[in-house]
């Protein structure tokens, strides 16, 4: 699973499951049994936020034995904590700080995972003073809320997002390795009859391929795990590709809709095009959507076996795609035949490379050296009568590679300048086809 995990911990009956439901919402309540140590926990997903995440209710930290409470907590919460990127430590604001809370806090402080103290049952402003005491925990500013009534939830979401947003795996750290080494989620998209299902079958039929289906998050979705040597891929929404027939009516439109859905669930997008039919408006839509969603695109020009003058056709395709995908720099193009299998394996090589590129982390000193050079080039370049001054840059995430550039007039950064910076970063640090997220901000409290 690719979404970062947020774990809810706290004493029993403190409102953890109410908070869980409030976060996940009944519409989005997706309860899955995930393999692994936290198998019997309830998971949910939160999507309508900047950094979507999964939530797990660690269940009661109930001391069922006479064992010291802290130890009990350790065994029960350890598993969820091991996977969590962020912990919501829920306390009851009305109880004030209890000895148990202090024990849990001490335990959590020993972990490196970021913690948000959530003071539940703060139902009105009058109760805010209750929060003061919680500062004593030494776990940062507590967030007062009422899980029951929804009060304070936006503050909590902000706090979670802040933590998930600054989660940048350091190169060489276990996090970076996890992000890079987990199975790459691949969406195979394209117009009807481009050959998606043929291609899927060819990929799955590959000798040495180990294939297994996993149920997707919605009832009729199926994802397929494909293992090839040491590489693992999750091909998303494979049911949607195999299911044929009834899409034919408004096929073109629904192809784009289906593609959108799959793109959102994927790390890398494989856009399949029928060599005989050429690049259509729909293909451009789908590619544009993938780029907007910050997913690298690999173009597979399929049915290459039907092409006659291949050399000329290859050149024509390369020109055509360069022209049509001008907004998507360095898009790899693979000329394949699902029918014969020719070059089909190359698609996965490109997928692996694109994902690795999207996971690159630039060491901060190198990033700022780059910024210094850009800044010198920029000096004197007028932006509405004044020039943009760049102060420093920081990478705020990988997959997609995300950067914040601090400057004097963020609102005046023209989109051509933004594009130039993105492409400069791309060339300098080898981001290849991975779309880069750039944000310009003014310095806190500065101009
Ligand atoms: P989908 O709608 O994108 O899933 O497309 P299909 O995989 O169902 O393929 C549509 C048609 O194109 C079928 O008749 C396939 O047999 C044919 N087809 C798919 N790939 C190739 C290919 O590489 N070469 C040739 N000659 N035909 C292909």
mmCIF file with all atom_site columns, N, CA and C and ligand atoms in Angstrom, residues 188-201 240-244 247-248 272 274 277 301-307 336-342 344, ligand 1:
data_model
loop_
_atom_site.group_PDB
_atom_site.id
_atom_site.type_symbol
_atom_site.label_atom_id
_atom_site.label_alt_id
_atom_site.label_comp_id
_atom_site.label_asym_id
_atom_site.label_entity_id
_atom_site.label_seq_id
_atom_site.pdbx_PDB_ins_code
_atom_site.Cartn_x
_atom_site.Cartn_y
_atom_site.Cartn_z
_atom_site.occupancy
_atom_site.B_iso_or_equiv
_atom_site.pdbx_formal_charge
_atom_site.auth_seq_id
_atom_site.auth_comp_id
_atom_site.auth_asym_id
_atom_site.auth_atom_id
_atom_site.pdbx_PDB_model_num
ATOM   1   N N   . UNK A 1 188 ? -2.444  0.959   -16.637 1.00 0.00 ? 188 UNK A N   1
ATOM   2   C CA  . UNK A 1 188 ? -2.389  0.786   -18.091 1.00 0.00 ? 188 UNK A CA  1
ATOM   3   C C   . UNK A 1 188 ? -3.642  1.454   -18.641 1.00 0.00 ? 188 UNK A C   1
ATOM   4   N N   . UNK A 1 189 ? -3.454  2.532   -19.379 1.00 0.00 ? 189 UNK A N   1
ATOM   5   C CA  . UNK A 1 189 ? -4.613  3.299   -19.829 1.00 0.00 ? 189 UNK A CA  1
ATOM   6   C C   . UNK A 1 189 ? -4.540  3.530   -21.331 1.00 0.00 ? 189 UNK A C   1
ATOM   7   N N   . UNK A 1 190 ? -5.666  3.938   -21.899 1.00 0.00 ? 190 UNK A N   1
ATOM   8   C CA  . UNK A 1 190 ? -5.694  4.206   -23.333 1.00 0.00 ? 190 UNK A CA  1
ATOM   9   C C   . UNK A 1 190 ? -7.094  4.037   -23.869 1.00 0.00 ? 190 UNK A C   1
ATOM   10  N N   . UNK A 1 191 ? -7.249  4.345   -25.128 1.00 0.00 ? 191 UNK A N   1
ATOM   11  C CA  . UNK A 1 191 ? -8.568  4.270   -25.733 1.00 0.00 ? 191 UNK A CA  1
ATOM   12  C C   . UNK A 1 191 ? -8.975  2.813   -25.933 1.00 0.00 ? 191 UNK A C   1
ATOM   13  N N   . UNK A 1 192 ? -10.272 2.585   -26.144 1.00 0.00 ? 192 UNK A N   1
ATOM   14  C CA  . UNK A 1 192 ? -10.731 1.213   -26.396 1.00 0.00 ? 192 UNK A CA  1
ATOM   15  C C   . UNK A 1 192 ? -10.011 0.645   -27.625 1.00 0.00 ? 192 UNK A C   1
ATOM   16  N N   . UNK A 1 193 ? -9.682  -0.614  -27.554 1.00 0.00 ? 193 UNK A N   1
ATOM   17  C CA  . UNK A 1 193 ? -9.036  -1.320  -28.665 1.00 0.00 ? 193 UNK A CA  1
ATOM   18  C C   . UNK A 1 193 ? -7.600  -0.922  -28.935 1.00 0.00 ? 193 UNK A C   1
ATOM   19  N N   . UNK A 1 194 ? -7.019  -0.119  -28.057 1.00 0.00 ? 194 UNK A N   1
ATOM   20  C CA  . UNK A 1 194 ? -5.607  0.209   -28.234 1.00 0.00 ? 194 UNK A CA  1
ATOM   21  C C   . UNK A 1 194 ? -4.750  -1.031  -27.977 1.00 0.00 ? 194 UNK A C   1
ATOM   22  N N   . UNK A 1 195 ? -5.319  -1.962  -27.201 1.00 0.00 ? 195 UNK A N   1
ATOM   23  C CA  . UNK A 1 195 ? -4.581  -3.192  -26.920 1.00 0.00 ? 195 UNK A CA  1
ATOM   24  C C   . UNK A 1 195 ? -4.194  -3.320  -25.457 1.00 0.00 ? 195 UNK A C   1
ATOM   25  N N   . UNK A 1 196 ? -4.929  -2.653  -24.593 1.00 0.00 ? 196 UNK A N   1
ATOM   26  C CA  . UNK A 1 196 ? -4.593  -2.685  -23.159 1.00 0.00 ? 196 UNK A CA  1
ATOM   27  C C   . UNK A 1 196 ? -4.694  -4.096  -22.597 1.00 0.00 ? 196 UNK A C   1
ATOM   28  N N   . UNK A 1 197 ? -5.805  -4.754  -22.921 1.00 0.00 ? 197 UNK A N   1
ATOM   29  C CA  . UNK A 1 197 ? -5.957  -6.069  -22.294 1.00 0.00 ? 197 UNK A CA  1
ATOM   30  C C   . UNK A 1 197 ? -4.997  -7.074  -22.919 1.00 0.00 ? 197 UNK A C   1
ATOM   31  N N   . UNK A 1 198 ? -4.716  -6.909  -24.208 1.00 0.00 ? 198 UNK A N   1
ATOM   32  C CA  . UNK A 1 198 ? -3.717  -7.801  -24.828 1.00 0.00 ? 198 UNK A CA  1
ATOM   33  C C   . UNK A 1 198 ? -2.361  -7.595  -24.167 1.00 0.00 ? 198 UNK A C   1
ATOM   34  N N   . UNK A 1 199 ? -2.063  -6.335  -23.921 1.00 0.00 ? 199 UNK A N   1
ATOM   35  C CA  . UNK A 1 199 ? -0.782  -6.010  -23.316 1.00 0.00 ? 199 UNK A CA  1
ATOM   36  C C   . UNK A 1 199 ? -0.702  -6.550  -21.888 1.00 0.00 ? 199 UNK A C   1
ATOM   37  N N   . UNK A 1 200 ? -1.804  -6.376  -21.184 1.00 0.00 ? 200 UNK A N   1
ATOM   38  C CA  . UNK A 1 200 ? -1.863  -6.889  -19.808 1.00 0.00 ? 200 UNK A CA  1
ATOM   39  C C   . UNK A 1 200 ? -1.631  -8.394  -19.807 1.00 0.00 ? 200 UNK A C   1
ATOM   40  N N   . UNK A 1 201 ? -2.331  -9.084  -20.697 1.00 0.00 ? 201 UNK A N   1
ATOM   41  C CA  . UNK A 1 201 ? -2.183  -10.533 -20.745 1.00 0.00 ? 201 UNK A CA  1
ATOM   42  C C   . UNK A 1 201 ? -0.764  -10.935 -21.120 1.00 0.00 ? 201 UNK A C   1
ATOM   43  N N   . UNK A 1 240 ? -11.057 -3.550  -14.674 1.00 0.00 ? 240 UNK A N   1
ATOM   44  C CA  . UNK A 1 240 ? -11.559 -2.555  -15.619 1.00 0.00 ? 240 UNK A CA  1
ATOM   45  C C   . UNK A 1 240 ? -11.012 -2.772  -17.019 1.00 0.00 ? 240 UNK A C   1
ATOM   46  N N   . UNK A 1 241 ? -9.825  -3.301  -17.101 1.00 0.00 ? 241 UNK A N   1
ATOM   47  C CA  . UNK A 1 241 ? -9.244  -3.552  -18.428 1.00 0.00 ? 241 UNK A CA  1
ATOM   48  C C   . UNK A 1 241 ? -9.853  -4.809  -19.044 1.00 0.00 ? 241 UNK A C   1
ATOM   49  N N   . UNK A 1 242 ? -10.041 -5.807  -18.167 1.00 0.00 ? 242 UNK A N   1
ATOM   50  C CA  . UNK A 1 242 ? -10.555 -7.078  -18.715 1.00 0.00 ? 242 UNK A CA  1
ATOM   51  C C   . UNK A 1 242 ? -12.030 -7.012  -19.051 1.00 0.00 ? 242 UNK A C   1
ATOM   52  N N   . UNK A 1 243 ? -12.750 -6.222  -18.265 1.00 0.00 ? 243 UNK A N   1
ATOM   53  C CA  . UNK A 1 243 ? -14.187 -6.159  -18.482 1.00 0.00 ? 243 UNK A CA  1
ATOM   54  C C   . UNK A 1 243 ? -14.453 -5.431  -19.796 1.00 0.00 ? 243 UNK A C   1
ATOM   55  N N   . UNK A 1 244 ? -15.049 -6.110  -20.717 1.00 0.00 ? 244 UNK A N   1
ATOM   56  C CA  . UNK A 1 244 ? -15.216 -5.483  -22.013 1.00 0.00 ? 244 UNK A CA  1
ATOM   57  C C   . UNK A 1 244 ? -16.689 -5.513  -22.384 1.00 0.00 ? 244 UNK A C   1
ATOM   58  N N   . UNK A 1 247 ? -18.647 -1.195  -22.195 1.00 0.00 ? 247 UNK A N   1
ATOM   59  C CA  . UNK A 1 247 ? -18.091 0.154   -22.284 1.00 0.00 ? 247 UNK A CA  1
ATOM   60  C C   . UNK A 1 247 ? -18.213 0.729   -23.696 1.00 0.00 ? 247 UNK A C   1
ATOM   61  N N   . UNK A 1 248 ? -18.551 -0.134  -24.653 1.00 0.00 ? 248 UNK A N   1
ATOM   62  C CA  . UNK A 1 248 ? -18.455 0.300   -26.048 1.00 0.00 ? 248 UNK A CA  1
ATOM   63  C C   . UNK A 1 248 ? -19.357 1.497   -26.386 1.00 0.00 ? 248 UNK A C   1
ATOM   64  N N   . UNK A 1 272 ? -1.318  3.421   -23.636 1.00 0.00 ? 272 UNK A N   1
ATOM   65  C CA  . UNK A 1 272 ? -1.228  2.536   -24.802 1.00 0.00 ? 272 UNK A CA  1
ATOM   66  C C   . UNK A 1 272 ? -1.920  3.203   -25.985 1.00 0.00 ? 272 UNK A C   1
ATOM   67  N N   . UNK A 1 274 ? -2.720  2.853   -30.260 1.00 0.00 ? 274 UNK A N   1
ATOM   68  C CA  . UNK A 1 274 ? -2.757  1.966   -31.428 1.00 0.00 ? 274 UNK A CA  1
ATOM   69  C C   . UNK A 1 274 ? -1.970  2.626   -32.552 1.00 0.00 ? 274 UNK A C   1
ATOM   70  N N   . UNK A 1 277 ? -3.818  3.851   -35.532 1.00 0.00 ? 277 UNK A N   1
ATOM   71  C CA  . UNK A 1 277 ? -4.805  4.924   -35.432 1.00 0.00 ? 277 UNK A CA  1
ATOM   72  C C   . UNK A 1 277 ? -4.227  6.297   -35.123 1.00 0.00 ? 277 UNK A C   1
ATOM   73  N N   . UNK A 1 301 ? 3.480   2.542   -27.939 1.00 0.00 ? 301 UNK A N   1
ATOM   74  C CA  . UNK A 1 301 ? 2.829   2.530   -29.246 1.00 0.00 ? 301 UNK A CA  1
ATOM   75  C C   . UNK A 1 301 ? 2.691   1.070   -29.642 1.00 0.00 ? 301 UNK A C   1
ATOM   76  N N   . UNK A 1 302 ? 1.458   0.593   -29.614 1.00 0.00 ? 302 UNK A N   1
ATOM   77  C CA  . UNK A 1 302 ? 1.198   -0.847  -29.755 1.00 0.00 ? 302 UNK A CA  1
ATOM   78  C C   . UNK A 1 302 ? 0.847   -1.215  -31.208 1.00 0.00 ? 302 UNK A C   1
ATOM   79  N N   . UNK A 1 303 ? 0.781   -2.507  -31.446 1.00 0.00 ? 303 UNK A N   1
ATOM   80  C CA  . UNK A 1 303 ? 0.490   -3.099  -32.770 1.00 0.00 ? 303 UNK A CA  1
ATOM   81  C C   . UNK A 1 303 ? 1.597   -2.761  -33.763 1.00 0.00 ? 303 UNK A C   1
ATOM   82  N N   . UNK A 1 304 ? 2.776   -2.684  -33.252 1.00 0.00 ? 304 UNK A N   1
ATOM   83  C CA  . UNK A 1 304 ? 3.919   -2.343  -34.102 1.00 0.00 ? 304 UNK A CA  1
ATOM   84  C C   . UNK A 1 304 ? 4.136   -3.413  -35.169 1.00 0.00 ? 304 UNK A C   1
ATOM   85  N N   . UNK A 1 305 ? 3.635   -4.621  -34.898 1.00 0.00 ? 305 UNK A N   1
ATOM   86  C CA  . UNK A 1 305 ? 3.764   -5.709  -35.901 1.00 0.00 ? 305 UNK A CA  1
ATOM   87  C C   . UNK A 1 305 ? 3.027   -5.370  -37.190 1.00 0.00 ? 305 UNK A C   1
ATOM   88  N N   . UNK A 1 306 ? 2.020   -4.482  -37.098 1.00 0.00 ? 306 UNK A N   1
ATOM   89  C CA  . UNK A 1 306 ? 1.236   -4.135  -38.292 1.00 0.00 ? 306 UNK A CA  1
ATOM   90  C C   . UNK A 1 306 ? 1.874   -3.007  -39.105 1.00 0.00 ? 306 UNK A C   1
ATOM   91  N N   . UNK A 1 307 ? 2.897   -2.393  -38.534 1.00 0.00 ? 307 UNK A N   1
ATOM   92  C CA  . UNK A 1 307 ? 3.500   -1.236  -39.197 1.00 0.00 ? 307 UNK A CA  1
ATOM   93  C C   . UNK A 1 307 ? 4.452   -1.704  -40.293 1.00 0.00 ? 307 UNK A C   1
ATOM   94  N N   . UNK A 1 336 ? 5.840   -1.279  -29.326 1.00 0.00 ? 336 UNK A N   1
ATOM   95  C CA  . UNK A 1 336 ? 5.640   -2.663  -28.882 1.00 0.00 ? 336 UNK A CA  1
ATOM   96  C C   . UNK A 1 336 ? 4.608   -3.401  -29.727 1.00 0.00 ? 336 UNK A C   1
ATOM   97  N N   . UNK A 1 337 ? 4.615   -4.710  -29.575 1.00 0.00 ? 337 UNK A N   1
ATOM   98  C CA  . UNK A 1 337 ? 3.537   -5.519  -30.116 1.00 0.00 ? 337 UNK A CA  1
ATOM   99  C C   . UNK A 1 337 ? 3.059   -6.465  -29.019 1.00 0.00 ? 337 UNK A C   1
ATOM   100 N N   . UNK A 1 338 ? 1.829   -6.221  -28.572 1.00 0.00 ? 338 UNK A N   1
ATOM   101 C CA  . UNK A 1 338 ? 1.268   -7.115  -27.559 1.00 0.00 ? 338 UNK A CA  1
ATOM   102 C C   . UNK A 1 338 ? 1.101   -8.491  -28.189 1.00 0.00 ? 338 UNK A C   1
ATOM   103 N N   . UNK A 1 339 ? 0.889   -8.491  -29.495 1.00 0.00 ? 339 UNK A N   1
ATOM   104 C CA  . UNK A 1 339 ? 0.632   -9.756  -30.184 1.00 0.00 ? 339 UNK A CA  1
ATOM   105 C C   . UNK A 1 339 ? 1.885   -10.637 -30.196 1.00 0.00 ? 339 UNK A C   1
ATOM   106 N N   . UNK A 1 340 ? 2.999   -10.070 -30.597 1.00 0.00 ? 340 UNK A N   1
ATOM   107 C CA  . UNK A 1 340 ? 4.217   -10.888 -30.677 1.00 0.00 ? 340 UNK A CA  1
ATOM   108 C C   . UNK A 1 340 ? 5.024   -10.835 -29.386 1.00 0.00 ? 340 UNK A C   1
ATOM   109 N N   . UNK A 1 341 ? 4.740   -9.845  -28.576 1.00 0.00 ? 341 UNK A N   1
ATOM   110 C CA  . UNK A 1 341 ? 5.507   -9.707  -27.337 1.00 0.00 ? 341 UNK A CA  1
ATOM   111 C C   . UNK A 1 341 ? 6.738   -8.826  -27.505 1.00 0.00 ? 341 UNK A C   1
ATOM   112 N N   . UNK A 1 342 ? 6.938   -8.369  -28.726 1.00 0.00 ? 342 UNK A N   1
ATOM   113 C CA  . UNK A 1 342 ? 8.145   -7.588  -29.004 1.00 0.00 ? 342 UNK A CA  1
ATOM   114 C C   . UNK A 1 342 ? 8.232   -6.341  -28.111 1.00 0.00 ? 342 UNK A C   1
ATOM   115 N N   . UNK A 1 344 ? 7.774   -5.717  -25.202 1.00 0.00 ? 344 UNK A N   1
ATOM   116 C CA  . UNK A 1 344 ? 6.803   -5.491  -24.127 1.00 0.00 ? 344 UNK A CA  1
ATOM   117 C C   . UNK A 1 344 ? 7.496   -5.379  -22.764 1.00 0.00 ? 344 UNK A C   1
HETATM 118 P P1  . LIG B 2 .   ? -8.302  -2.782  -25.204 1.00 0.00 ? 1   LIG B P1  1
HETATM 119 O O1  . LIG B 2 .   ? -9.696  -2.367  -25.501 1.00 0.00 ? 1   LIG B O1  1
HETATM 120 O O2  . LIG B 2 .   ? -7.408  -1.585  -25.176 1.00 0.00 ? 1   LIG B O2  1
HETATM 121 O O3  . LIG B 2 .   ? -8.136  -3.649  -24.029 1.00 0.00 ? 1   LIG B O3  1
HETATM 122 O O4  . LIG B 2 .   ? -7.790  -3.599  -26.492 1.00 0.00 ? 1   LIG B O4  1
HETATM 123 P P2  . LIG B 2 .   ? -7.646  -5.178  -26.737 1.00 0.00 ? 1   LIG B P2  1
HETATM 124 O O5  . LIG B 2 .   ? -6.451  -5.677  -25.989 1.00 0.00 ? 1   LIG B O5  1
HETATM 125 O O6  . LIG B 2 .   ? -8.910  -5.840  -26.500 1.00 0.00 ? 1   LIG B O6  1
HETATM 126 O O7  . LIG B 2 .   ? -7.238  -5.204  -28.246 1.00 0.00 ? 1   LIG B O7  1
HETATM 127 C C1  . LIG B 2 .   ? -8.102  -4.735  -29.276 1.00 0.00 ? 1   LIG B C1  1
HETATM 128 C C2  . LIG B 2 .   ? -7.837  -5.493  -30.544 1.00 0.00 ? 1   LIG B C2  1
HETATM 129 O O8  . LIG B 2 .   ? -6.516  -5.249  -31.016 1.00 0.00 ? 1   LIG B O8  1
HETATM 130 C C3  . LIG B 2 .   ? -7.965  -7.003  -30.368 1.00 0.00 ? 1   LIG B C3  1
HETATM 131 O O9  . LIG B 2 .   ? -8.574  -7.507  -31.531 1.00 0.00 ? 1   LIG B O9  1
HETATM 132 C C4  . LIG B 2 .   ? -6.510  -7.470  -30.262 1.00 0.00 ? 1   LIG B C4  1
HETATM 133 O O10 . LIG B 2 .   ? -6.346  -8.792  -30.723 1.00 0.00 ? 1   LIG B O10 1
HETATM 134 C C5  . LIG B 2 .   ? -5.793  -6.475  -31.149 1.00 0.00 ? 1   LIG B C5  1
HETATM 135 N N1  . LIG B 2 .   ? -4.400  -6.263  -30.748 1.00 0.00 ? 1   LIG B N1  1
HETATM 136 C C6  . LIG B 2 .   ? -3.962  -5.918  -29.516 1.00 0.00 ? 1   LIG B C6  1
HETATM 137 N N2  . LIG B 2 .   ? -2.618  -5.771  -29.513 1.00 0.00 ? 1   LIG B N2  1
HETATM 138 C C7  . LIG B 2 .   ? -2.178  -6.046  -30.758 1.00 0.00 ? 1   LIG B C7  1
HETATM 139 C C8  . LIG B 2 .   ? -0.885  -6.066  -31.401 1.00 0.00 ? 1   LIG B C8  1
HETATM 140 O O11 . LIG B 2 .   ? 0.163   -5.814  -30.821 1.00 0.00 ? 1   LIG B O11 1
HETATM 141 N N3  . LIG B 2 .   ? -0.856  -6.388  -32.717 1.00 0.00 ? 1   LIG B N3  1
HETATM 142 C C9  . LIG B 2 .   ? -1.978  -6.673  -33.411 1.00 0.00 ? 1   LIG B C9  1
HETATM 143 N N4  . LIG B 2 .   ? -1.827  -6.970  -34.687 1.00 0.00 ? 1   LIG B N4  1
HETATM 144 N N5  . LIG B 2 .   ? -3.193  -6.673  -32.851 1.00 0.00 ? 1   LIG B N5  1
HETATM 145 C C10 . LIG B 2 .   ? -3.317  -6.365  -31.554 1.00 0.00 ? 1   LIG B C10 1
#
